[in-house]
Coordinates of C-alpha atoms in Angstrom, one line a residue:
M19 CA -2.3 -1.3 -23.8
A20 CA -3.6 -4.4 -22.1
D21 CA -7.3 -4.8 -22.9
D22 CA -9.4 -4.7 -19.7
N23 CA -12.8 -4.5 -21.4
K24 CA -13.6 -8.1 -20.5
L25 CA -11.2 -8.4 -17.6
Q26 CA -12.3 -10.2 -14.5
I27 CA -10.1 -9.3 -11.5
P28 CA -9.3 -12.6 -9.7
R29 CA -10.3 -13.2 -6.1
V30 CA -7.5 -14.3 -3.8
K31 CA -7.0 -15.3 -0.1
L32 CA -5.0 -12.7 1.7
G33 CA -3.2 -14.7 4.3
I34 CA -4.5 -18.0 5.7
Q35 CA -7.0 -16.6 8.2
G36 CA -9.9 -16.5 5.7
L37 CA -9.9 -13.0 4.3
E38 CA -10.7 -13.0 0.6
V39 CA -10.1 -9.9 -1.5
S40 CA -9.7 -8.7 -5.1
K41 CA -6.2 -9.4 -6.5
L42 CA -5.8 -5.7 -7.0
G43 CA -6.8 -3.2 -4.3
Y44 CA -7.3 0.5 -4.4
G45 CA -5.4 2.9 -2.1
C46 CA -7.7 5.8 -1.2
M47 CA -5.0 8.1 0.4
G48 CA -4.6 10.4 -2.6
L49 CA -8.3 11.3 -2.8
T50 CA -7.8 13.8 0.1
G51 CA -4.6 15.2 -1.2
V52 CA -1.0 14.2 -0.7
Y53 CA 0.7 14.0 -4.1
N54 CA -1.9 16.1 -5.8
S55 CA -4.8 18.4 -4.8
P56 CA -7.7 16.7 -3.1
V57 CA -10.7 15.8 -5.2
S58 CA -14.2 16.7 -4.3
D59 CA -16.4 14.2 -2.3
E60 CA -18.4 13.6 -5.4
E61 CA -15.3 12.8 -7.5
G62 CA -13.9 10.6 -4.8
I63 CA -17.1 8.6 -4.3
S64 CA -17.4 8.2 -8.1
L65 CA -13.9 6.8 -8.3
I66 CA -14.5 4.3 -5.5
K67 CA -17.8 3.2 -7.0
Y68 CA -16.2 2.9 -10.4
A69 CA -13.4 0.7 -9.0
F70 CA -16.0 -1.5 -7.4
S71 CA -17.9 -1.8 -10.7
K72 CA -14.6 -3.0 -12.3
G73 CA -14.1 -5.8 -9.7
I74 CA -12.0 -4.0 -7.1
T75 CA -13.5 -4.8 -3.6
F76 CA -10.4 -4.1 -1.4
F77 CA -10.2 -0.5 -0.3
D78 CA -7.4 1.0 1.9
T79 CA -7.5 4.1 4.0
A80 CA -6.1 5.3 7.4
D81 CA -7.1 7.6 10.2
M82 CA -4.2 10.0 9.4
Y83 CA -5.1 10.5 5.7
G84 CA -6.5 13.9 5.2
A85 CA -6.6 14.4 9.0
H86 CA -9.6 11.9 9.2
S87 CA -11.3 13.3 6.1
N88 CA -10.3 10.2 4.0
E89 CA -12.1 7.8 6.2
I90 CA -15.2 10.1 6.1
L91 CA -15.1 10.1 2.3
V92 CA -14.7 6.4 2.1
G93 CA -17.5 5.9 4.5
K94 CA -19.8 8.0 2.3
A95 CA -18.9 5.8 -0.7
L96 CA -19.6 2.7 1.2
K97 CA -23.1 3.8 1.8
Q98 CA -23.6 3.4 -2.0
L99 CA -22.1 0.0 -2.2
P100 CA -23.1 -3.5 -0.8
R101 CA -21.1 -3.5 2.4
E102 CA -20.9 -7.3 2.6
K103 CA -19.0 -7.3 -0.8
V104 CA -16.4 -4.8 0.3
Q105 CA -13.2 -5.5 2.2
L106 CA -12.4 -2.4 4.1
A107 CA -8.9 -1.7 5.5
T108 CA -7.9 1.2 7.7
K109 CA -5.0 1.9 10.0
F110 CA -4.0 3.5 13.3
G111 CA -0.7 4.4 15.0
I112 CA 0.5 7.6 13.5
A113 CA -0.5 10.3 15.9
G114 CA 1.0 13.2 14.0
M115 CA 4.3 14.9 13.2
G116 CA 6.6 16.4 15.8
N117 CA 9.9 18.3 15.7
S118 CA 11.8 15.0 15.7
G119 CA 9.6 13.3 13.1
M120 CA 6.7 11.0 13.2
I121 CA 4.8 10.6 16.4
V122 CA 3.8 6.9 16.8
K123 CA 1.5 5.5 19.4
G124 CA 0.5 1.9 20.3
T125 CA -0.8 1.8 23.8
P126 CA -3.9 -0.3 24.4
E127 CA -6.0 2.8 25.2
Y128 CA -4.9 4.5 22.0
V129 CA -5.6 1.4 19.9
R130 CA -9.2 1.3 21.2
S131 CA -9.9 5.0 20.9
C132 CA -8.6 5.0 17.3
C133 CA -10.7 2.0 16.4
E134 CA -13.8 3.6 17.8
G135 CA -13.0 6.8 16.0
S136 CA -12.6 5.0 12.7
L137 CA -15.8 3.0 13.1
K138 CA -17.6 6.3 13.6
R139 CA -16.1 8.2 10.7
L140 CA -16.5 5.3 8.3
D141 CA -20.0 4.7 9.8
V142 CA -19.6 1.0 9.7
D143 CA -20.2 -1.8 12.3
Y144 CA -16.9 -3.5 11.7
I145 CA -13.5 -3.0 9.9
D146 CA -12.4 -6.0 7.8
L147 CA -8.7 -5.4 8.2
Y148 CA -7.2 -3.2 10.8
Y149 CA -3.5 -2.3 10.6
Q150 CA -1.1 -0.9 13.0
H151 CA 0.3 1.8 10.7
R152 CA 3.7 2.2 12.3
I153 CA 5.1 0.3 15.3
D154 CA 5.5 2.1 18.6
T155 CA 8.7 0.4 20.0
S156 CA 8.1 2.1 23.4
V157 CA 5.2 -0.2 23.9
P158 CA 5.6 -4.0 23.9
I159 CA 3.9 -5.3 20.7
E160 CA 2.2 -7.9 22.9
D161 CA 0.3 -5.1 24.6
T162 CA -0.8 -3.5 21.4
M163 CA -1.8 -6.9 19.9
G164 CA -3.6 -7.8 23.1
E165 CA -6.0 -4.9 22.6
L166 CA -6.4 -5.7 18.9
K167 CA -7.3 -9.3 19.8
K168 CA -10.0 -8.0 22.1
L169 CA -11.4 -5.9 19.3
V170 CA -11.6 -9.0 17.1
E171 CA -13.4 -10.9 19.9
E172 CA -15.9 -8.0 20.1
G173 CA -16.5 -8.1 16.4
K174 CA -15.3 -4.5 15.8
I175 CA -12.5 -5.8 13.5
K176 CA -12.3 -9.0 11.6
Y177 CA -8.6 -9.3 10.8
I178 CA -5.4 -7.7 12.1
G179 CA -2.5 -6.3 10.0
L180 CA 0.8 -4.6 10.5
S181 CA 2.6 -2.0 8.4
E182 CA 6.4 -1.4 8.2
A183 CA 7.2 -3.9 10.9
S184 CA 10.5 -5.7 11.6
P185 CA 10.8 -9.5 11.4
D186 CA 11.0 -9.7 15.2
T187 CA 7.9 -7.6 15.7
I188 CA 6.0 -9.7 13.1
R189 CA 6.9 -12.9 14.9
R190 CA 6.0 -11.6 18.4
A191 CA 2.7 -10.1 17.2
H192 CA 1.7 -13.2 15.4
A193 CA 2.3 -15.3 18.5
V194 CA -0.4 -13.2 20.3
H195 CA -3.0 -13.3 17.5
P196 CA -2.6 -14.4 13.9
I197 CA -1.6 -11.5 11.6
T198 CA -3.5 -11.6 8.3
A199 CA -1.6 -9.1 6.2
L200 CA 1.6 -7.0 6.2
Q201 CA 1.6 -3.8 4.4
M202 CA 5.0 -2.7 3.1
E203 CA 6.4 -0.5 0.3
W204 CA 7.3 -2.8 -2.6
S205 CA 7.9 -1.8 -6.2
L206 CA 10.5 -2.1 -8.9
W207 CA 12.7 0.5 -7.2
T208 CA 12.0 -0.5 -3.6
R209 CA 12.7 -4.2 -2.9
D210 CA 14.0 -4.1 0.7
I211 CA 11.5 -6.7 1.9
E212 CA 12.4 -9.5 -0.5
E213 CA 15.3 -11.0 1.4
E214 CA 13.8 -11.5 4.9
I215 CA 10.3 -10.1 5.2
V216 CA 8.7 -12.0 2.3
P217 CA 10.0 -15.4 3.3
L218 CA 8.9 -14.8 6.9
C219 CA 5.4 -13.9 5.8
R220 CA 5.1 -17.0 3.7
E221 CA 6.4 -19.1 6.6
L222 CA 3.7 -17.7 8.9
G223 CA 0.9 -17.6 6.3
I224 CA 0.7 -13.8 6.2
G225 CA -0.5 -12.0 3.0
I226 CA 1.5 -9.1 1.7
V227 CA 0.0 -5.8 0.6
P228 CA 2.5 -3.6 -1.3
Y229 CA 1.8 0.1 -1.1
S230 CA 3.3 2.5 -3.6
P231 CA 3.6 -0.4 -6.1
L232 CA 4.3 2.1 -8.9
G233 CA 7.1 3.9 -6.9
R234 CA 4.8 6.7 -5.7
G235 CA 3.7 7.2 -9.3
F236 CA 7.2 7.2 -10.8
F237 CA 6.4 4.3 -13.0
G238 CA 2.9 5.6 -13.6
G239 CA 3.8 7.5 -16.8
R240 CA 6.0 10.1 -18.4
T241 CA 4.2 13.0 -16.6
A242 CA 5.4 11.9 -13.1
V243 CA 8.9 11.6 -14.5
E244 CA 9.0 14.9 -16.3
S245 CA 7.0 17.2 -14.1
L246 CA 5.4 17.3 -10.7
P247 CA 2.5 19.5 -9.5
E248 CA 3.7 22.5 -7.5
N249 CA 1.7 21.4 -4.4
S250 CA 2.9 17.8 -4.6
L251 CA 4.6 16.3 -1.5
L252 CA 6.7 14.3 -3.9
A253 CA 8.7 17.5 -4.7
S254 CA 10.5 16.9 -1.4
H255 CA 10.8 13.2 -1.7
P256 CA 14.5 12.2 -2.0
R257 CA 14.0 10.2 -5.2
F258 CA 12.1 13.0 -6.9
R259 CA 14.6 15.7 -6.2
E260 CA 16.3 17.1 -9.3
E261 CA 19.7 15.5 -8.9
N262 CA 18.2 12.1 -8.1
L263 CA 15.3 12.3 -10.5
N264 CA 17.7 12.9 -13.5
K265 CA 19.4 9.7 -12.7
N266 CA 16.2 7.7 -12.0
K267 CA 14.7 8.8 -15.3
Q268 CA 17.0 6.3 -17.0
L269 CA 15.3 3.5 -15.1
Y270 CA 11.9 4.7 -16.3
D271 CA 13.2 4.8 -19.8
R272 CA 14.2 1.1 -19.6
I273 CA 10.7 0.1 -18.4
E274 CA 9.1 2.2 -21.0
S275 CA 11.1 0.4 -23.6
L276 CA 10.2 -3.0 -22.3
S277 CA 6.6 -2.1 -22.1
G278 CA 6.5 -1.9 -25.9
K279 CA 7.7 -5.5 -26.1
H280 CA 4.7 -6.6 -23.9
Q281 CA 2.2 -4.3 -25.7
C282 CA 1.2 -2.6 -22.5
S283 CA 1.9 0.7 -20.7
P284 CA 4.9 1.2 -18.4
A285 CA 2.6 1.4 -15.5
Q286 CA 1.0 -1.9 -16.4
L287 CA 4.3 -3.6 -16.8
A288 CA 5.6 -2.3 -13.4
L289 CA 2.4 -3.2 -11.6
A290 CA 2.2 -6.6 -13.3
W291 CA 5.7 -7.3 -12.0
V292 CA 4.5 -6.7 -8.4
L293 CA 1.2 -8.6 -9.0
Q294 CA 3.1 -11.7 -10.2
Q295 CA 5.4 -12.0 -7.2
G296 CA 2.9 -14.5 -5.8
D297 CA -0.7 -15.4 -5.1
D298 CA -0.3 -13.9 -1.7
I299 CA 0.5 -10.4 -3.0
V300 CA -2.3 -7.8 -3.3
P301 CA -1.0 -4.3 -4.3
I302 CA -3.0 -1.2 -3.6
P303 CA -2.1 1.5 -6.2
G304 CA -4.0 4.7 -5.9
T305 CA -5.0 7.3 -8.4
T306 CA -7.5 10.2 -8.8
K307 CA -8.1 9.6 -12.5
I308 CA -10.4 7.1 -14.1
K309 CA -8.0 6.6 -17.0
N310 CA -5.2 5.7 -14.6
L311 CA -7.5 3.4 -12.7
D312 CA -8.4 1.6 -15.9
D313 CA -4.7 1.3 -16.8
N314 CA -3.9 -0.2 -13.4
I315 CA -6.7 -2.7 -13.8
G316 CA -5.3 -3.7 -17.2
S317 CA -2.1 -4.8 -15.5
V318 CA -4.0 -7.9 -14.2
S319 CA -4.1 -9.3 -17.8
V320 CA -0.4 -8.8 -18.5
K321 CA 1.3 -12.2 -18.3
L322 CA 5.0 -12.5 -17.6
T323 CA 7.3 -15.5 -17.7
E324 CA 10.1 -16.1 -15.2
Q325 CA 12.5 -14.7 -17.9
D326 CA 10.3 -11.6 -18.3
M327 CA 10.3 -11.0 -14.6
K328 CA 14.1 -11.3 -14.5
E329 CA 14.5 -9.0 -17.4
I330 CA 12.2 -6.3 -15.8
C331 CA 14.0 -6.7 -12.5
D332 CA 17.4 -6.4 -14.1
A333 CA 16.3 -3.2 -15.9
V334 CA 15.9 -1.5 -12.5
P335 CA 18.9 -2.6 -10.4
V336 CA 18.2 -1.4 -6.8
E337 CA 21.8 -0.2 -6.4
E338 CA 21.2 2.2 -9.3
V339 CA 18.2 3.9 -7.7
A340 CA 19.1 7.4 -6.5
G341 CA 17.8 8.6 -3.2
D342 CA 16.3 7.1 -0.1
R343 CA 12.8 5.5 -0.2
I344 CA 11.4 7.7 2.6
Y345 CA 11.1 11.4 3.5
E346 CA 13.4 12.6 6.2
S347 CA 10.4 14.1 8.0
M348 CA 8.8 10.7 8.1
I349 CA 11.7 9.1 10.1
S350 CA 10.9 8.3 13.7
S351 CA 13.0 6.7 16.3
S352 CA 10.1 4.3 16.7
W353 CA 10.1 3.4 13.0
K354 CA 12.9 0.8 13.2
F355 CA 12.4 -1.1 10.0
A356 CA 12.3 2.0 7.8
N357 CA 15.6 3.1 9.2
T358 CA 17.3 -0.3 8.7
P359 CA 19.2 -0.3 5.5
P360 CA 18.6 -3.3 3.2
K361 CA 21.1 -6.2 3.4
K362 CA 23.3 -6.4 0.4

């Protein structure tokens, strides 16, 4: 295992607009239950405070997580931390689930009401980074961004982000007001963004925040590969279904084998691979366990050469990954990028 006893998590610029964050963030979604049972407020607050004590200052939540309860929990934790030293990110845009999938909204009125709601639940005066969680293609992105720009001017949010946006949307949004960060799924087994999205972000000076950098926990350890909790949403995820999981286990075995060579855990190796994609990359793994959090933090000290990066990449060929990266229930006609297959 990589030793993190004396580890200092580096500070990096996320994008070129001035936002500085810890090189590793913390995704708070799981604290209110998705892949596992929710933790108590006391446990959740302790985890956030522990992460902060270890040098993580970038915390990610959303209004839809736990039907607002995640923001409330994060807000309680913030009361016990120095607010000026925390970079708080939250999101709006997913209004619920309907018969045809995800309900996405991006009207100016909805943007403002969501922001006001998040400020109240988090009990803060401002949000450091405010993302549009999913893009509503029935509303011109210029209209959505226009309202977000007003919220920046009013001091209610400091920086604007997008999540799961297409290249065209990113360019059009950035023309209205600079985008600071783009949140996308990126891990060893999900690399759709590498061909077009990553170069575009670097052209425009937009930072990249990979979510699910451990493949929704797949590379987090043998437990995720061998057995899932009965109440876990992952049981219905295409890549975790039995027929696909049996194939994907071979990919985990390869990473586990390589981790021995680097004297770290499989999770640390997989996360280090994401971390070292560039100085503009800030992944946000989540966990409900201190030992896993420590393990994630240890990934910062795992150093990989270009040859190492290629060897790790080659161990998980994307064409060998079995199953789609998203749940069928999460598909929306408004979610264009997620439904666009990666270019070969």
